[in-house]
PDB file of C-alpha atoms in Angstrom:
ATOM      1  CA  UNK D 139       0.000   0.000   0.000  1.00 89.00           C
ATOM      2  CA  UNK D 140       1.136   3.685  -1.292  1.00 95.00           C
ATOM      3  CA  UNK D 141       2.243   6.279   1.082  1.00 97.00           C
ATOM      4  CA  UNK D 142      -1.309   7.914  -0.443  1.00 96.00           C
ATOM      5  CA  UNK D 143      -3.867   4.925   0.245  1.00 95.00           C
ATOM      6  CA  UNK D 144      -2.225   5.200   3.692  1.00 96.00           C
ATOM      7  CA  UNK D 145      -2.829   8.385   4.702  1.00 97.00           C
ATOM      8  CA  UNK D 146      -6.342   8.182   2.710  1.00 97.00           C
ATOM      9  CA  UNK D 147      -6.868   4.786   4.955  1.00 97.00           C
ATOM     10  CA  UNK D 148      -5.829   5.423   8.159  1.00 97.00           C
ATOM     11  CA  UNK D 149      -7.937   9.535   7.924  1.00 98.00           C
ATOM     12  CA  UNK D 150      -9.893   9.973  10.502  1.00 97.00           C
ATOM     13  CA  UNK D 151      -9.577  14.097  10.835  1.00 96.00           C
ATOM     14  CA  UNK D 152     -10.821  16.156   7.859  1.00 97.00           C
ATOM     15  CA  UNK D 153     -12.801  14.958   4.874  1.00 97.00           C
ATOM     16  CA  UNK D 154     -11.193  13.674   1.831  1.00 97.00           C
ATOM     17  CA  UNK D 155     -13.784  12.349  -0.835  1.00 96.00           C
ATOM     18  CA  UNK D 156     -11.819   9.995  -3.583  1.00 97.00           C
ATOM     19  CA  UNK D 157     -12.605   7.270  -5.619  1.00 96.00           C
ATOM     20  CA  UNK D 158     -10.328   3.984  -4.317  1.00 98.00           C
ATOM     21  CA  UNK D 159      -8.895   3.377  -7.897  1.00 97.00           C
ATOM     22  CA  UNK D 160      -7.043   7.258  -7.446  1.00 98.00           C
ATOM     23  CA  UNK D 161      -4.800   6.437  -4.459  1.00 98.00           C
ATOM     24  CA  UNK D 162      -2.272   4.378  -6.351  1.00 98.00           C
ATOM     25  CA  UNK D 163      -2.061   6.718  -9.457  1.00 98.00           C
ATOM     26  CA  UNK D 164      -0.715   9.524  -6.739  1.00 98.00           C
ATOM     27  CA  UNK D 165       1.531   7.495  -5.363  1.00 97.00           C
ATOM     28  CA  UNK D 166       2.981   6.190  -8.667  1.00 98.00           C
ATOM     29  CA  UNK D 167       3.236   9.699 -10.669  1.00 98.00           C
ATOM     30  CA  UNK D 168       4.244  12.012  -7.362  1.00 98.00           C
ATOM     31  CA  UNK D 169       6.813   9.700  -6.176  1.00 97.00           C
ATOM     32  CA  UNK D 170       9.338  11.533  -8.628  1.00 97.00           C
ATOM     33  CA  UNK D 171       8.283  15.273  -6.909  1.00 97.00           C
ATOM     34  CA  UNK D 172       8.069  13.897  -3.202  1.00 95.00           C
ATOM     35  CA  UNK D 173      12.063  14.796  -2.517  1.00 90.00           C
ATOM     36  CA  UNK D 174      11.498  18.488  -4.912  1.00 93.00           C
ATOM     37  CA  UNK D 175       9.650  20.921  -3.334  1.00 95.00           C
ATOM     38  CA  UNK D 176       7.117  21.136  -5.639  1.00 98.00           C
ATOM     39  CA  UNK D 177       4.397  23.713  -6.452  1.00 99.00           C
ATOM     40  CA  UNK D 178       1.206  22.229  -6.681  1.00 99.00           C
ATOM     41  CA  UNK D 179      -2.227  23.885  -7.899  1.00 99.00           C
ATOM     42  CA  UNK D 180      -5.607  22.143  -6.679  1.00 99.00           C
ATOM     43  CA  UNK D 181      -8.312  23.066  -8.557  1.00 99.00           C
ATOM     44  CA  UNK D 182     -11.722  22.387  -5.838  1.00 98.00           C
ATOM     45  CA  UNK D 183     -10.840  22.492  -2.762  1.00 98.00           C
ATOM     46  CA  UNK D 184     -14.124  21.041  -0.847  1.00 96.00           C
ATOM     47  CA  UNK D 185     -13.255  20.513   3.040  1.00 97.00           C
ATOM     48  CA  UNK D 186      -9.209  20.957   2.622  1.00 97.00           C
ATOM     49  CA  UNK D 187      -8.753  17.190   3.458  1.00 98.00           C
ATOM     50  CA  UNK D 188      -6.730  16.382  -0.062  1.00 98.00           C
ATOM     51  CA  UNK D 189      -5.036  19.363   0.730  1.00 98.00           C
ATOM     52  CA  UNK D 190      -3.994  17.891   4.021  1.00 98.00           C
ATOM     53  CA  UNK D 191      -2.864  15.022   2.153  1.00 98.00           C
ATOM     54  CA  UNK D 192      -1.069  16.787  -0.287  1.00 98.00           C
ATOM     55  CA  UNK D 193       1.095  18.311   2.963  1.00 98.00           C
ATOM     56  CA  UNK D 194       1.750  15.120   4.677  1.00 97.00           C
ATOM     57  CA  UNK D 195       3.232  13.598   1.739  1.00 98.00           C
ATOM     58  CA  UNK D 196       5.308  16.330   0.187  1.00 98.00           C
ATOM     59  CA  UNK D 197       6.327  18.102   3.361  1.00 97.00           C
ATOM     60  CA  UNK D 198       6.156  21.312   4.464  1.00 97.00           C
ATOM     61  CA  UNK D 199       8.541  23.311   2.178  1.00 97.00           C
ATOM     62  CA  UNK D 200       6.104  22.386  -1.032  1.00 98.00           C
ATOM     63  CA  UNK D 201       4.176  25.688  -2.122  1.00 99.00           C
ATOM     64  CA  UNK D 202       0.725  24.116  -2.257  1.00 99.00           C
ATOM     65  CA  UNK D 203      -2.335  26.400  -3.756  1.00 99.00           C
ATOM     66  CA  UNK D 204      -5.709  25.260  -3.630  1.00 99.00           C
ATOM     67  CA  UNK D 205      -9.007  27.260  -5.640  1.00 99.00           C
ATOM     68  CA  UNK D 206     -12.228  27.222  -4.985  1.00 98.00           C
ATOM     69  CA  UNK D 207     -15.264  29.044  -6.333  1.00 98.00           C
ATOM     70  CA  UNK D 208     -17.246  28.666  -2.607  1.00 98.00           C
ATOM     71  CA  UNK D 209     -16.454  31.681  -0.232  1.00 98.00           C
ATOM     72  CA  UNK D 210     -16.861  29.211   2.773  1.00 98.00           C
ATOM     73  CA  UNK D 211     -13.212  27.437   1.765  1.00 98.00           C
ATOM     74  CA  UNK D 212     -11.231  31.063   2.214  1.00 98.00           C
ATOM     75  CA  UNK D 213     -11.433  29.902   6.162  1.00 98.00           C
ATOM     76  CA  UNK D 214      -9.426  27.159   4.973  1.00 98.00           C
ATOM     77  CA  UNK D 215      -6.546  29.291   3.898  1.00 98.00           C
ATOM     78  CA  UNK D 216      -3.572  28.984   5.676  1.00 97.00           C
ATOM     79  CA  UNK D 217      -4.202  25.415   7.376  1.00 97.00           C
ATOM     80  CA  UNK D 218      -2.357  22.690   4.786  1.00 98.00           C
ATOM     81  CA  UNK D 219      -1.657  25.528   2.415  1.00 98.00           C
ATOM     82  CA  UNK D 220      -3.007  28.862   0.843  1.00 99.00           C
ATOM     83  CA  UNK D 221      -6.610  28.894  -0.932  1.00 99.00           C
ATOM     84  CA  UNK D 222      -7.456  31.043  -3.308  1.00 99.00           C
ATOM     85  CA  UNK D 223     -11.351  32.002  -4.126  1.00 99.00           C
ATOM     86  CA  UNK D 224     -12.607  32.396  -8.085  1.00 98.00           C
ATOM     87  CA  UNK D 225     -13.806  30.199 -10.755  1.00 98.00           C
ATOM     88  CA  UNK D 226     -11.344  27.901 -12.676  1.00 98.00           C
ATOM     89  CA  UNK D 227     -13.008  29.370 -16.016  1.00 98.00           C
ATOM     90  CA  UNK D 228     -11.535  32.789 -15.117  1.00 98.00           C
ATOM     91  CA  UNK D 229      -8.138  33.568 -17.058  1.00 98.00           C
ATOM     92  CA  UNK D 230      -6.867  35.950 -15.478  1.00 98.00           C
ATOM     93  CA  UNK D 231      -7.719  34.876 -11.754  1.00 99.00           C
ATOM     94  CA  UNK D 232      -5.872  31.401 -12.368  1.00 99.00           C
ATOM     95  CA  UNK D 233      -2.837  33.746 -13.767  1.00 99.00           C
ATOM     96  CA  UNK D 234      -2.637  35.888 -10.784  1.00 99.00           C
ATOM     97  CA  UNK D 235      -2.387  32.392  -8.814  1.00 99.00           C
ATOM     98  CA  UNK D 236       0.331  30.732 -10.526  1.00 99.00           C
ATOM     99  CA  UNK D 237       2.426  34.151 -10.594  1.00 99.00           C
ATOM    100  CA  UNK D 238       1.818  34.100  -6.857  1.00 99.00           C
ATOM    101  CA  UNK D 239       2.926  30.235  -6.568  1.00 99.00           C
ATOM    102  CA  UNK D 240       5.763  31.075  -8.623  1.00 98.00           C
ATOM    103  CA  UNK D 241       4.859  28.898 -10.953  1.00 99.00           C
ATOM    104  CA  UNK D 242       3.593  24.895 -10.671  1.00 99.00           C
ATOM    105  CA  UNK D 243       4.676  21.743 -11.289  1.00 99.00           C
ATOM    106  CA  UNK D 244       1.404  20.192 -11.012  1.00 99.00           C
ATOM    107  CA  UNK D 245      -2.087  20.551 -11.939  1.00 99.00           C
ATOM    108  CA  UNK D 246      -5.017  18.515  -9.907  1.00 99.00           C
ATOM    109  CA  UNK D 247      -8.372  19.462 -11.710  1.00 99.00           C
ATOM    110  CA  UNK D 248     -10.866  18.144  -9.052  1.00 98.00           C
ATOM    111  CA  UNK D 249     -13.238  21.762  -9.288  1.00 97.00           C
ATOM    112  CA  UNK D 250     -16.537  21.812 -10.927  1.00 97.00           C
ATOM    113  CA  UNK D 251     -16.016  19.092 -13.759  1.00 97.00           C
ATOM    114  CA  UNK D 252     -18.302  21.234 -16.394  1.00 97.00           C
ATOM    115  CA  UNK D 253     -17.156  20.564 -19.765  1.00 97.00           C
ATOM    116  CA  UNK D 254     -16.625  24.461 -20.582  1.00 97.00           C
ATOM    117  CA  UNK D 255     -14.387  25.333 -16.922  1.00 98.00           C
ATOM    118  CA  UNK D 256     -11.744  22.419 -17.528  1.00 98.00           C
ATOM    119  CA  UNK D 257     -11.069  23.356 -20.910  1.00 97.00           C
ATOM    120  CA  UNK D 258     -10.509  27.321 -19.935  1.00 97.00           C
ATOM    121  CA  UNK D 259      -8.101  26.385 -16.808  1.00 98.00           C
ATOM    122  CA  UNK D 260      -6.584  23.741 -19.217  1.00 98.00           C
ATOM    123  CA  UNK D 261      -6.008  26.053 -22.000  1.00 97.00           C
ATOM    124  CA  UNK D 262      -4.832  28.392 -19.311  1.00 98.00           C
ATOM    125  CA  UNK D 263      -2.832  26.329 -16.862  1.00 98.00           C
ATOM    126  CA  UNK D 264      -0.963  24.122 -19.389  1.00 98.00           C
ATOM    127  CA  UNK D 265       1.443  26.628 -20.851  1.00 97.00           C
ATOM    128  CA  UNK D 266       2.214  27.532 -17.955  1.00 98.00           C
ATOM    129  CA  UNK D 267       3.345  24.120 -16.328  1.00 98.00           C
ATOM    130  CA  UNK D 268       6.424  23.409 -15.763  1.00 98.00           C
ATOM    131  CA  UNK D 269       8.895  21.351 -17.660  1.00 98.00           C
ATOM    132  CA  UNK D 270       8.342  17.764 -17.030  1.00 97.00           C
ATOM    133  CA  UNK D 271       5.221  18.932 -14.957  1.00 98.00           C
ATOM    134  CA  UNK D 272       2.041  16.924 -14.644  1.00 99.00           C
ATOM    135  CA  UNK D 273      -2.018  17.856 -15.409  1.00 99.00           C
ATOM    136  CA  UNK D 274      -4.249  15.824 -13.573  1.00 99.00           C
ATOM    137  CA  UNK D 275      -8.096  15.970 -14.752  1.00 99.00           C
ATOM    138  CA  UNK D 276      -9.836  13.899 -12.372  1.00 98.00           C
ATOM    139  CA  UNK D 277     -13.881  12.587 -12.122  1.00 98.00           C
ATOM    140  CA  UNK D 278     -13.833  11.703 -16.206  1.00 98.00           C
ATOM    141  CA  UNK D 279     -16.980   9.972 -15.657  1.00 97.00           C
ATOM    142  CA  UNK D 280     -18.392  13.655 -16.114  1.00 97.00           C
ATOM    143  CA  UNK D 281     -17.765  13.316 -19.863  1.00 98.00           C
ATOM    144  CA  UNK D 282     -20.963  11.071 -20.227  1.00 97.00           C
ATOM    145  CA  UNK D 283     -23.266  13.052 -18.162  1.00 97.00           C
ATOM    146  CA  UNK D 284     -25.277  15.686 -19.631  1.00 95.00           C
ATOM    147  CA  UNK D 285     -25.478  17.629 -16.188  1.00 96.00           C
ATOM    148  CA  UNK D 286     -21.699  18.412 -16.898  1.00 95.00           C
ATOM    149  CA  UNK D 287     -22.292  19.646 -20.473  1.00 95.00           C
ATOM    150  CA  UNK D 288     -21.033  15.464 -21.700  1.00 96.00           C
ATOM    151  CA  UNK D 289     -22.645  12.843 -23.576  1.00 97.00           C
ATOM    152  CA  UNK D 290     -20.961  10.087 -25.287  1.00 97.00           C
ATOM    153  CA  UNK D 291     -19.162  10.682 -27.979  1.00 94.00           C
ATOM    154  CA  UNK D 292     -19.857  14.419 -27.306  1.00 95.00           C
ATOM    155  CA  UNK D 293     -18.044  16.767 -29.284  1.00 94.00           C
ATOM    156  CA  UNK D 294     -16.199  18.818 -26.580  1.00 93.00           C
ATOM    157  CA  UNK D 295     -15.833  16.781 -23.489  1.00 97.00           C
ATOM    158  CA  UNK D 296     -12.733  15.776 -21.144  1.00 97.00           C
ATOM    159  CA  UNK D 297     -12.748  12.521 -23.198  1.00 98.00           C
ATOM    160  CA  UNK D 298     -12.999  13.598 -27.207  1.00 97.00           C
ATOM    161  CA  UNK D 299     -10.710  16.357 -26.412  1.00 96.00           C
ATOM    162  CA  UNK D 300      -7.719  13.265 -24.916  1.00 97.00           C
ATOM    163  CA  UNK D 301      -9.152  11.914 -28.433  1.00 97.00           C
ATOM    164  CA  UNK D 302      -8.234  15.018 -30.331  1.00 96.00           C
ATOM    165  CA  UNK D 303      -4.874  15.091 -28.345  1.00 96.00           C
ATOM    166  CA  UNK D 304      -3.766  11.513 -28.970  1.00 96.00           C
ATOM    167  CA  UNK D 305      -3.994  12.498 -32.649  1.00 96.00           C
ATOM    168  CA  UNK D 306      -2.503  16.073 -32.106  1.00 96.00           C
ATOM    169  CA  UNK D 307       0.858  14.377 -30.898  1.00 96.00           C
ATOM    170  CA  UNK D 308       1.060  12.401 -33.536  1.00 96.00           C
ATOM    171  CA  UNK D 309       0.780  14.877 -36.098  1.00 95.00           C
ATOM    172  CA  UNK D 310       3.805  14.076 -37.493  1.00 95.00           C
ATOM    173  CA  UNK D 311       2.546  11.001 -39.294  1.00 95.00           C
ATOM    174  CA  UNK D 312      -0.920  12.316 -40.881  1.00 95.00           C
ATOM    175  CA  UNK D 313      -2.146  15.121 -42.593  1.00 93.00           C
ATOM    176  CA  UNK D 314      -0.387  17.461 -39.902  1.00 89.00           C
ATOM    177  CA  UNK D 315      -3.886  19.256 -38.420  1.00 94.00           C
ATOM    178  CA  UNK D 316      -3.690  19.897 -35.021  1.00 95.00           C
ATOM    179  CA  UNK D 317      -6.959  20.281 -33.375  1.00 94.00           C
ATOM    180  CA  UNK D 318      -5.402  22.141 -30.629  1.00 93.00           C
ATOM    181  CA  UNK D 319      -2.854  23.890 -31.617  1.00 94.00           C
ATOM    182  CA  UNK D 320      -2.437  26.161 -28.319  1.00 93.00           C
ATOM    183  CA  UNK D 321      -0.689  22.254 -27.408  1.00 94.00           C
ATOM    184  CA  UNK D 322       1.446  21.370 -30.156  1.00 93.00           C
ATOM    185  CA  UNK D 323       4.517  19.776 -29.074  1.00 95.00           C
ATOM    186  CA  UNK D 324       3.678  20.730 -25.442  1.00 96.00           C
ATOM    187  CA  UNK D 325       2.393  16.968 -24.102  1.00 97.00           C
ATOM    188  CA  UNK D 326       5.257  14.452 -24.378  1.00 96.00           C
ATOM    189  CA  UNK D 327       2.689  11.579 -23.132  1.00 97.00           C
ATOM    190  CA  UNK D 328      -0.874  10.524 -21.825  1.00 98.00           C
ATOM    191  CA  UNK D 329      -1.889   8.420 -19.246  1.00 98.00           C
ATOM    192  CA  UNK D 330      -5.555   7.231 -18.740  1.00 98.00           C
ATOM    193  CA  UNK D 331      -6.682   5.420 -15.652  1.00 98.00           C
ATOM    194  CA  UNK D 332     -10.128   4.851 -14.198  1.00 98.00           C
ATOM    195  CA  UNK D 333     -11.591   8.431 -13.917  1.00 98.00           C
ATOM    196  CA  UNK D 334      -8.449  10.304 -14.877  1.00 98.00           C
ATOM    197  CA  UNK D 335      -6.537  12.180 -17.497  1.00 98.00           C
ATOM    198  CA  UNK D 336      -2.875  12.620 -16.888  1.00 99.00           C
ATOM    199  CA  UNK D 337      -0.533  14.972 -19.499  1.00 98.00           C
ATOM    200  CA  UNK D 338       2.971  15.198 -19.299  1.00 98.00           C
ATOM    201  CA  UNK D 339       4.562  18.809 -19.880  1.00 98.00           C
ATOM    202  CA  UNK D 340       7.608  18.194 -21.998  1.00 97.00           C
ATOM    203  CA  UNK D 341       8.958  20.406 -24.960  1.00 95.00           C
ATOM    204  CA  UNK D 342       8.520  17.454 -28.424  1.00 95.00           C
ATOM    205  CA  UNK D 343      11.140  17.674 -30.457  1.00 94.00           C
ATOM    206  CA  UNK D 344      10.422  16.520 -34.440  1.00 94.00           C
ATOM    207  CA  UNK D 345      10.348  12.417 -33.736  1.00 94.00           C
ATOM    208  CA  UNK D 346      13.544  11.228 -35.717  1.00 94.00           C
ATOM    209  CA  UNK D 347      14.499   7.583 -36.583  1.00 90.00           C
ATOM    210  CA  UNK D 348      17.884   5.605 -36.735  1.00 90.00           C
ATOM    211  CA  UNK D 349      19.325   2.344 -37.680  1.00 89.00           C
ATOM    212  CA  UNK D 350      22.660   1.031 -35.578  1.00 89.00           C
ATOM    213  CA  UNK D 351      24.370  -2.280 -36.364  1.00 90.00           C
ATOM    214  CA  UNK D 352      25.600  -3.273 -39.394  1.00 88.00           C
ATOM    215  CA  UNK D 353      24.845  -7.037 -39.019  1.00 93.00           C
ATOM    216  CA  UNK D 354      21.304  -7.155 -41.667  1.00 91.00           C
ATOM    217  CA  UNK D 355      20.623 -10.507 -42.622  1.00 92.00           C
ATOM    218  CA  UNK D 356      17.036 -10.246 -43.223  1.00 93.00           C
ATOM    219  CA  UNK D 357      15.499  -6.856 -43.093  1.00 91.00           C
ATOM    220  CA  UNK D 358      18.165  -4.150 -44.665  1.00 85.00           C
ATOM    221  CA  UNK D 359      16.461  -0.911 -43.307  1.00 84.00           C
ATOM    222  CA  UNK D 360      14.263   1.817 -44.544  1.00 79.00           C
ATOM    223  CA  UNK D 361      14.941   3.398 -48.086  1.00 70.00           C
ATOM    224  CA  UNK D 362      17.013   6.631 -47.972  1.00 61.00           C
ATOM    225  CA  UNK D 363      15.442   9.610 -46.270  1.00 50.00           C
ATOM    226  CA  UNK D 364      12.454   7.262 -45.755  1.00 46.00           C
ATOM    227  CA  UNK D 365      10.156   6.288 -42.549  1.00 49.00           C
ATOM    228  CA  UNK D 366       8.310   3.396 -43.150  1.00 46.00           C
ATOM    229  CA  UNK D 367       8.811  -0.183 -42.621  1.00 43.00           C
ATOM    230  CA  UNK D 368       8.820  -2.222 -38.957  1.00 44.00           C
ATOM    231  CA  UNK D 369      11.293  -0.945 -36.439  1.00 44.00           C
ATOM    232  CA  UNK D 370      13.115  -3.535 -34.225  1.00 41.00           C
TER     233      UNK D 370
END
């Protein structure tokens, strides 16, 4: 059991409201920021229990920014770490929080889960990630239901945009349309697990492709200046 599941198990102060399939994900992408000081961004802030969390198991240097659109959480400011109020669909209020973190190394979307908010604070938040930072959206199950602007097969949820995306980084194969381009060469992977999204920041260099070994004695390579063929 994870540092995470843990913590999450063994809880019996403040709130913290997760689905059981989330605690190992945290464990397995954090462990790499756990030793960093990292800045973290939580978008929905609910009782301040994650938050909580979030301090236990990256210690009390990490800069650690929660938002929340519900004045009642501003009491919470200053407990695990500081809380910001506004709406994850305003621009310029998730702007003024990163330049006040200092910038962030990761992103946990757990706010309203409307279609429309986690596309402005991704559009928003992901330029401004750090190198080799992370962008958790979390609750995907919202993509289906209409009560969060989703539907299957929806044009514009969580789920066809990761879609779009898959095909975005691969651009380099097809017809080269990006459908969004804000993005290109931004996300150097995705991850999905039950319920969540994960990008990874990374600048994407053009993909390029070489041959070593001399030794051919069945398959002699790709023609000059060509890409296809199997690679192995």
């Amino acid at each position: 059991m994870g540092v995470n599941e843990q913590y999450f198990w063994s809880n019996e102060g403040t709130a913290i409201d997760k689905w059981h399939s989330y605690l190992p994900v945290y464990d397995r992408y954090f462990a790499p920021f756990r030793d960093k000081v990292p800045r973290m961004l939580e978008i929905g802030v609910q009782n301040g229990g994650s938050m909580q969390m979030w301090r236990d198991y990256f210690g009390p240097d990490a800069v650690l920014f929660g938002i929340d659109i519900e004045p009642e959480c501003a009491k919470l400011n200053g407990l695990a770490g500081q809380v910001r109020i506004g709406s994850q669909a305003d621009r310029a209020f998730l702007k003024s929080v990163i330049d006040e973190m200092g910038g962030v190394d990761i992103v946990l979307d757990d706010g309203s889960h409307q279609m429309s908010h986690i596309r402005a604070s991704l559009q928003t938040l992901m330029p401004l990630l750090s190198e080799n930072g992370l962008y958790f959206i979390e609750d995907l199950a919202c993509s289906y239901w209409g009560s969060f602007g989703g539907g299957r097969g929806r044009p514009g949820t969580t789920l066809e945009m990761a879609k779009d995306l898959i095909d975005d980084m691969h651009h380099w194969y097809h017809d080269g349309h990006v459908n969004w381009p804000e993005f290109k060469n931004m996300i150097g992977g995705m991850h999905i697990h039950d319920q969540i999204l994960l990008l990874d920041k990374a600048s994407v260099p053009e993909p390029k492709r070489t041959m070593r070994g001399t030794d051919r004695p069945v398959w002699k390579g790709p023609p000059t200046g060509g890409t296809n063929g199997s690679a192995s």
